[in-house]
CSV table of C-alpha atoms in Angstrom, one decimal:
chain,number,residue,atom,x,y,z
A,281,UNK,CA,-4.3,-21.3,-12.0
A,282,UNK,CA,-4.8,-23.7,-9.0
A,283,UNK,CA,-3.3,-26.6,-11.2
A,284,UNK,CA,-0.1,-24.9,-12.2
A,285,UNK,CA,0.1,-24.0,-8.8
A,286,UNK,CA,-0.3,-27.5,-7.7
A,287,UNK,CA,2.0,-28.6,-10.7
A,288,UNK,CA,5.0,-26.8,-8.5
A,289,UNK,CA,7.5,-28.3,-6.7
A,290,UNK,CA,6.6,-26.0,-3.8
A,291,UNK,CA,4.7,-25.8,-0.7
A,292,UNK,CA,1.3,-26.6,-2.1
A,293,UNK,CA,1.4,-30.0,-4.1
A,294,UNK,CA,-0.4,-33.2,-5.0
A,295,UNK,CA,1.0,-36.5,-3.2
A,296,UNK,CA,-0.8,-40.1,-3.3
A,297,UNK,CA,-4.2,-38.0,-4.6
A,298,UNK,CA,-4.3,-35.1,-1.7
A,299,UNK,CA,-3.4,-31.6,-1.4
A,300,UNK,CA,-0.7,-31.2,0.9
A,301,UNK,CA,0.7,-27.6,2.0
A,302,UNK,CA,3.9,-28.0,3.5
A,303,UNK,CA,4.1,-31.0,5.1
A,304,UNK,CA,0.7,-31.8,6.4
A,305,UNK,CA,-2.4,-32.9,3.9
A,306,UNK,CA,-5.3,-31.2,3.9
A,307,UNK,CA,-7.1,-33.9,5.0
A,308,UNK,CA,-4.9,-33.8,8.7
A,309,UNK,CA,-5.3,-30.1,8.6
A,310,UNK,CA,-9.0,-29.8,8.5
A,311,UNK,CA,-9.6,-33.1,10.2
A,312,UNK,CA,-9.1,-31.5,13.9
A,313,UNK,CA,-10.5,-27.8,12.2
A,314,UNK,CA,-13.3,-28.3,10.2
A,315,UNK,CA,-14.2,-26.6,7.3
A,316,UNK,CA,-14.3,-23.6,5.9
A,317,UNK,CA,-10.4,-23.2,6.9
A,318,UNK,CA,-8.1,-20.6,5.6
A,319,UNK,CA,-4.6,-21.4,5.3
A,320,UNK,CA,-1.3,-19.7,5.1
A,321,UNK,CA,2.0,-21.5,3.7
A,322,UNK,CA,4.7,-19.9,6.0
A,323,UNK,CA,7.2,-21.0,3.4
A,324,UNK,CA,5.3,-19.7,0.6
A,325,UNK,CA,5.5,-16.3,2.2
A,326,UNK,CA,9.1,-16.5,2.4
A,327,UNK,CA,9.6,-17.6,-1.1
A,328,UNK,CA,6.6,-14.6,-2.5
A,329,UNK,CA,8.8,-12.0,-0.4
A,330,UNK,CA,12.1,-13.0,-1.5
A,331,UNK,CA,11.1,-12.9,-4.9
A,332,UNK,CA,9.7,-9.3,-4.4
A,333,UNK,CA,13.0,-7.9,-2.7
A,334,UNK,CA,15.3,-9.7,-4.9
A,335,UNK,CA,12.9,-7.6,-7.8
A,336,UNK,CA,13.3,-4.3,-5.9
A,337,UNK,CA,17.2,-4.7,-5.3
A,338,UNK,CA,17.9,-5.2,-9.0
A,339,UNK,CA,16.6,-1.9,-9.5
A,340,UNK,CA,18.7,1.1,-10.0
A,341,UNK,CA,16.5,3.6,-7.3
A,342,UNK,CA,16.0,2.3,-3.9
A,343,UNK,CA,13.0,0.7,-3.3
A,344,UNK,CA,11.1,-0.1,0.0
A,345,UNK,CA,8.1,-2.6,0.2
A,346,UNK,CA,5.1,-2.0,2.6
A,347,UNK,CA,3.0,-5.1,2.9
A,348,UNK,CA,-0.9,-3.3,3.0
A,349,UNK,CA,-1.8,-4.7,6.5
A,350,UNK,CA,-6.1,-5.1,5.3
A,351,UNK,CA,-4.1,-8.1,3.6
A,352,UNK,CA,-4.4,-10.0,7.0
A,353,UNK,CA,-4.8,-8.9,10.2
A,354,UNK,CA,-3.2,-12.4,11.6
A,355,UNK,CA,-0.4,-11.5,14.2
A,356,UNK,CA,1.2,-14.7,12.7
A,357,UNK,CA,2.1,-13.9,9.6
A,358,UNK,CA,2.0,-10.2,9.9
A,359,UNK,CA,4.9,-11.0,12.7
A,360,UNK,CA,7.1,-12.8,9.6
A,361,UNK,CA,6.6,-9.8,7.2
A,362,UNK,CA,8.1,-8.0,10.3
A,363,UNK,CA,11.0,-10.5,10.5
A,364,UNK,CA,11.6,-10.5,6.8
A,365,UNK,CA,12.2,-6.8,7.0
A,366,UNK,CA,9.4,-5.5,5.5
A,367,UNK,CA,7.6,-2.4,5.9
A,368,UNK,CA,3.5,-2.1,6.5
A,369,UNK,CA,0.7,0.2,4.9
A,370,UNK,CA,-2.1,1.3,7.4
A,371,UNK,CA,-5.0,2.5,7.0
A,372,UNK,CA,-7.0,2.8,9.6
A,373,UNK,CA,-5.7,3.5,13.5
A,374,UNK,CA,-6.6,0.0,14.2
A,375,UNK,CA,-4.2,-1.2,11.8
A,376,UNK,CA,-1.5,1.2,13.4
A,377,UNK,CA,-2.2,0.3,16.5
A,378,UNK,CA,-1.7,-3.9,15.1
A,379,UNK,CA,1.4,-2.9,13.6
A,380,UNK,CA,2.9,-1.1,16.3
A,381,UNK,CA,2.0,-4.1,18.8
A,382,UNK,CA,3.5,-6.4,16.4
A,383,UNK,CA,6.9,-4.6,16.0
A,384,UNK,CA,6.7,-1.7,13.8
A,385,UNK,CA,8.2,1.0,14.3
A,386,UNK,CA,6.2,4.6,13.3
A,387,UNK,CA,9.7,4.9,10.7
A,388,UNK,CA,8.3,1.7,9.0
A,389,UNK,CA,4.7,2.9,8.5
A,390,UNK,CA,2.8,4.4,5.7
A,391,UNK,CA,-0.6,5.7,6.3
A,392,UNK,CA,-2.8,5.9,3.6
A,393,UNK,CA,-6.8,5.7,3.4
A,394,UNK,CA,-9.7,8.2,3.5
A,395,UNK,CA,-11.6,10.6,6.4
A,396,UNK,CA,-8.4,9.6,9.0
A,397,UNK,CA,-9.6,11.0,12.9
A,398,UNK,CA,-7.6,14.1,13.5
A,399,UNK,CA,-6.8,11.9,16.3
A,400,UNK,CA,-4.9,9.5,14.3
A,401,UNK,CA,-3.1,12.5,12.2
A,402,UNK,CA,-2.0,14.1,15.1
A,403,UNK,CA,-0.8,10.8,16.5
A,404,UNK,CA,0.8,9.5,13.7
A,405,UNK,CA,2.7,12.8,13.5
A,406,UNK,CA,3.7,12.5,16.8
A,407,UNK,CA,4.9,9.5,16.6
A,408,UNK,CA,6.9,10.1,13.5
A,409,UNK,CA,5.5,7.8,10.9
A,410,UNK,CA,7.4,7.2,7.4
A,411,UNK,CA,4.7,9.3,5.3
A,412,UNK,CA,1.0,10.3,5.5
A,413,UNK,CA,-0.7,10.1,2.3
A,414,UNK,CA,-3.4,13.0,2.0
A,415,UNK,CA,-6.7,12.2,0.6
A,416,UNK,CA,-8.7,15.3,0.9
A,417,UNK,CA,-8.5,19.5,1.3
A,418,UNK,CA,-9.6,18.9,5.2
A,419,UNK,CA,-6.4,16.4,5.7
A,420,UNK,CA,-4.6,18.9,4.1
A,421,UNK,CA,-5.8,21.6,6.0
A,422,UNK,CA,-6.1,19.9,9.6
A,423,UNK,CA,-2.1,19.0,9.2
A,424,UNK,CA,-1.5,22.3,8.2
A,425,UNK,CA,-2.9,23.5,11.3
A,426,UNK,CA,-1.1,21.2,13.4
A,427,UNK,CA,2.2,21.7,11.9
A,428,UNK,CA,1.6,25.4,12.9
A,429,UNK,CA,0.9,24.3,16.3
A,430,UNK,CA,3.6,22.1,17.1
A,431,UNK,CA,6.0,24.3,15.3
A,432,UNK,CA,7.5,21.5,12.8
A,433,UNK,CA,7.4,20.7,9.0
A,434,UNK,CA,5.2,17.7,8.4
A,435,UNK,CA,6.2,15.6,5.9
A,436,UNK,CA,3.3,14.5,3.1
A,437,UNK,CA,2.5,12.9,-0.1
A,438,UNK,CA,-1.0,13.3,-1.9
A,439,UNK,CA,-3.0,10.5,-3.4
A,440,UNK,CA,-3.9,11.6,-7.1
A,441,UNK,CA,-6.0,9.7,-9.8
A,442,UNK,CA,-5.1,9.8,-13.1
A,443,UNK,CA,-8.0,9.1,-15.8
A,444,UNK,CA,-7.2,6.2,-17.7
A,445,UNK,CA,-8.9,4.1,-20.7
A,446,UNK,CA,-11.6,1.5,-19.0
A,447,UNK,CA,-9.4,-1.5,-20.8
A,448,UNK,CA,-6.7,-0.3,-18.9
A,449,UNK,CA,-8.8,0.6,-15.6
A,450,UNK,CA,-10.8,-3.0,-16.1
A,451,UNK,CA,-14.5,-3.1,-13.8
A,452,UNK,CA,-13.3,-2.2,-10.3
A,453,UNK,CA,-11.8,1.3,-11.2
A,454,UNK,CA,-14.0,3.9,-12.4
A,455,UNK,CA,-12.8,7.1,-14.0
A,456,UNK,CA,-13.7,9.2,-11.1
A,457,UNK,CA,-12.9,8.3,-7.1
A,458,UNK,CA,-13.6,9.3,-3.8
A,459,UNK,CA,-10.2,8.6,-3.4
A,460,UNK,CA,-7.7,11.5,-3.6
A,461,UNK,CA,-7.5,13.6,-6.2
A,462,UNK,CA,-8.6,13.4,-9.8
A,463,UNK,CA,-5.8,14.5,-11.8
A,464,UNK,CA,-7.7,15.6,-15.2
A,465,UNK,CA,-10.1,18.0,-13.1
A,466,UNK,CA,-6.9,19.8,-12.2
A,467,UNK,CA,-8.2,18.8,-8.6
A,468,UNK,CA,-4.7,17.3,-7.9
A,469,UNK,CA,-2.4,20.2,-9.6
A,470,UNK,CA,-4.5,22.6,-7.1
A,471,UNK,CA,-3.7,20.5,-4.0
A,472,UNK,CA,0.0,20.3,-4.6
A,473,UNK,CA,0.6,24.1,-4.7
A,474,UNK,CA,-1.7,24.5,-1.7
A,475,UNK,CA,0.8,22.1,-0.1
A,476,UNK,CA,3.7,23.7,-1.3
A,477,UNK,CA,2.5,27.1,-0.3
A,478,UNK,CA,2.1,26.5,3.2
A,479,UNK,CA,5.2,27.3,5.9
A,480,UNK,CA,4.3,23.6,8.0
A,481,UNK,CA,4.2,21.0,5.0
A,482,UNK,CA,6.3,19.4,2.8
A,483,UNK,CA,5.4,17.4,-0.4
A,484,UNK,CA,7.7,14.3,-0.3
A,485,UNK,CA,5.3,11.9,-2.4
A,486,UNK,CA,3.2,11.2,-5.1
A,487,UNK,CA,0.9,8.1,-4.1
A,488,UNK,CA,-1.2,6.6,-6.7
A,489,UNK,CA,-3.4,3.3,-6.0
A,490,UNK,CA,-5.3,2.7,-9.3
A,491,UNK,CA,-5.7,-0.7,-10.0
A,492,UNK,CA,-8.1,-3.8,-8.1
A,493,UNK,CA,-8.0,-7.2,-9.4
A,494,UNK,CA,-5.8,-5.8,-12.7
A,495,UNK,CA,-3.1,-8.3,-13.5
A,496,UNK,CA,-1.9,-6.8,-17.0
A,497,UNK,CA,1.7,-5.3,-17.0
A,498,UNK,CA,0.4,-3.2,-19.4
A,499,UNK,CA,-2.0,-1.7,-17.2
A,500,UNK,CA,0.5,-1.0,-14.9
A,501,UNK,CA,3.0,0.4,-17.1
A,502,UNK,CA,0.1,2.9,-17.8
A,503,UNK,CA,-0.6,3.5,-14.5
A,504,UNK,CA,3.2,4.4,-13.6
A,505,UNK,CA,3.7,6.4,-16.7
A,506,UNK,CA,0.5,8.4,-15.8
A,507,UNK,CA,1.7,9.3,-12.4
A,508,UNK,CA,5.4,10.3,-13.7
A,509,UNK,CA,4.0,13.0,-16.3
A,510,UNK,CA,2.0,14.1,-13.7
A,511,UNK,CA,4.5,14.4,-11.2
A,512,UNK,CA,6.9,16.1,-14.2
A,513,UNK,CA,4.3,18.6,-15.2
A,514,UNK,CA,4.1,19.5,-11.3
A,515,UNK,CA,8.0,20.0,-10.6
A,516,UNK,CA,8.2,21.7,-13.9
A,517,UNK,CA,5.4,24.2,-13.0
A,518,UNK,CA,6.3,24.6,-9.4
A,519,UNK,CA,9.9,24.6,-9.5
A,520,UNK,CA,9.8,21.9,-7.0
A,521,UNK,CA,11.4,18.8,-6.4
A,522,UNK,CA,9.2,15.2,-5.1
A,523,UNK,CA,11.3,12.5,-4.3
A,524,UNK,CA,9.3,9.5,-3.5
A,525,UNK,CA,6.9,7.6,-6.1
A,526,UNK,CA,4.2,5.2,-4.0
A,527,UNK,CA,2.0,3.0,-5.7
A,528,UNK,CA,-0.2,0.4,-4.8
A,529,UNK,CA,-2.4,-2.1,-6.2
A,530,UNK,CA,-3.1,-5.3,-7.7
């Protein structure tokens, strides 16, 4: 992989025997530095994220992209995802906090991740975040409880896990996770009608992060395919309608 990246006529190339990035060799970059140094390719970026939005524009369905903001924490490059016009993932009220420092807006953010601080719920509800991604019957309850409180409809998705094959799944995904909910146990079926019975939420999303370190488009066809029939059998059962598919993974 690191020779037919090199092999490019890009930002990372070979010229009189050194690796350059950009227009600096390594040599001049880690001569001031030291080693080990981490580098990012500022026009690498640009090229990876126009080649992801010209991807989601092609598409019939509107698309939006939220860069997952563990990626890197650097204000730097984090700041030209921000200028590029994309939107972030967060999960963790650090991360908020970052991406609201570096330009967010709460309409921009996801939140996503397990045992959030009420704190951070009731914040990012506040604030008026995109979506909050449920993980667990407590979530689910404590937003319940606030939307009752504050006398408003929050807007949710729910994080399920559909069970499939270990080719598929490949070593970092078990068939179980503390994760959301597992869709086989018919742990996920029960938390959308709770959801959809109570008076202060809404179900607006079906998030799904199954894959680490999977490559395969297979795999992900799988992994997309999984989530729709799920979110079919659902609408079908419920009579209800959930507008927004979110995946994640890699």
């Amino acid at each position: 992989a690191t020779r037919r990246l090199l092999s490019q006529d890009g930002p990372f190339h070979v010229e009189g025997g050194e690796v350059w990035i950009e227009s600096l060799s390594c040599r001049e970059i880690v001569k001031p530095l030291g080693t080990p140094l981490l580098v990012y390719s500022t026009a690498r970026l640009l090229d990876n994220i126009a080649e992801v939005t010209a991807a989601a524009n092609a598409f019939s369905c509107p698309i939006r992209i939220h860069f997952a903001l563990k990626a890197c924490y650097l204000g730097g490059v984090v700041s030209l995802l921000r200028d590029a016009g994309l939107n972030v993932e967060v999960i963790s009220e650090y991360e908020y906090l970052l991406a609201r420092r570096i330009g967010f807006s709460p309409a921009q953010v996801v939140v996503n991740g397990p045992a959030k601080r009420p704190e951070f719920l009731e914040r990012a509800v506040i604030d008026g975040v995109s979506l909050i991604n449920v993980e667990s019957l407590s979530e689910i309850a404590f937003l319940q409880s606030l939307g009752q409180r504050l006398g408003r409809t929050i807007e949710v998705g729910i994080r399920i896990n559909p069970l499939l094959s270990r080719r598929l799944r490949g070593p970092f995904a078990p068939p179980g996770s503390k994760f959301g909910f597992d869709v086989p146990s018919g742990e996920a079926a029960g938390a959308v009608r709770r959801i959809v019975s109570s008076s202060s939420l809404s179900l607006r999303a079906v998030h799904c992060h199954s894959y680490t370190r999977q490559y395969r488009p297979d795999a992900h066809r799988a992994h997309v395919a999984a989530v729709v029939k799920f979110l079919r059998r659902v609408e079908a059962d419920l009579g209800i309608r959930i507008p927004v598919l979110d995946f994640g993974g890699g």
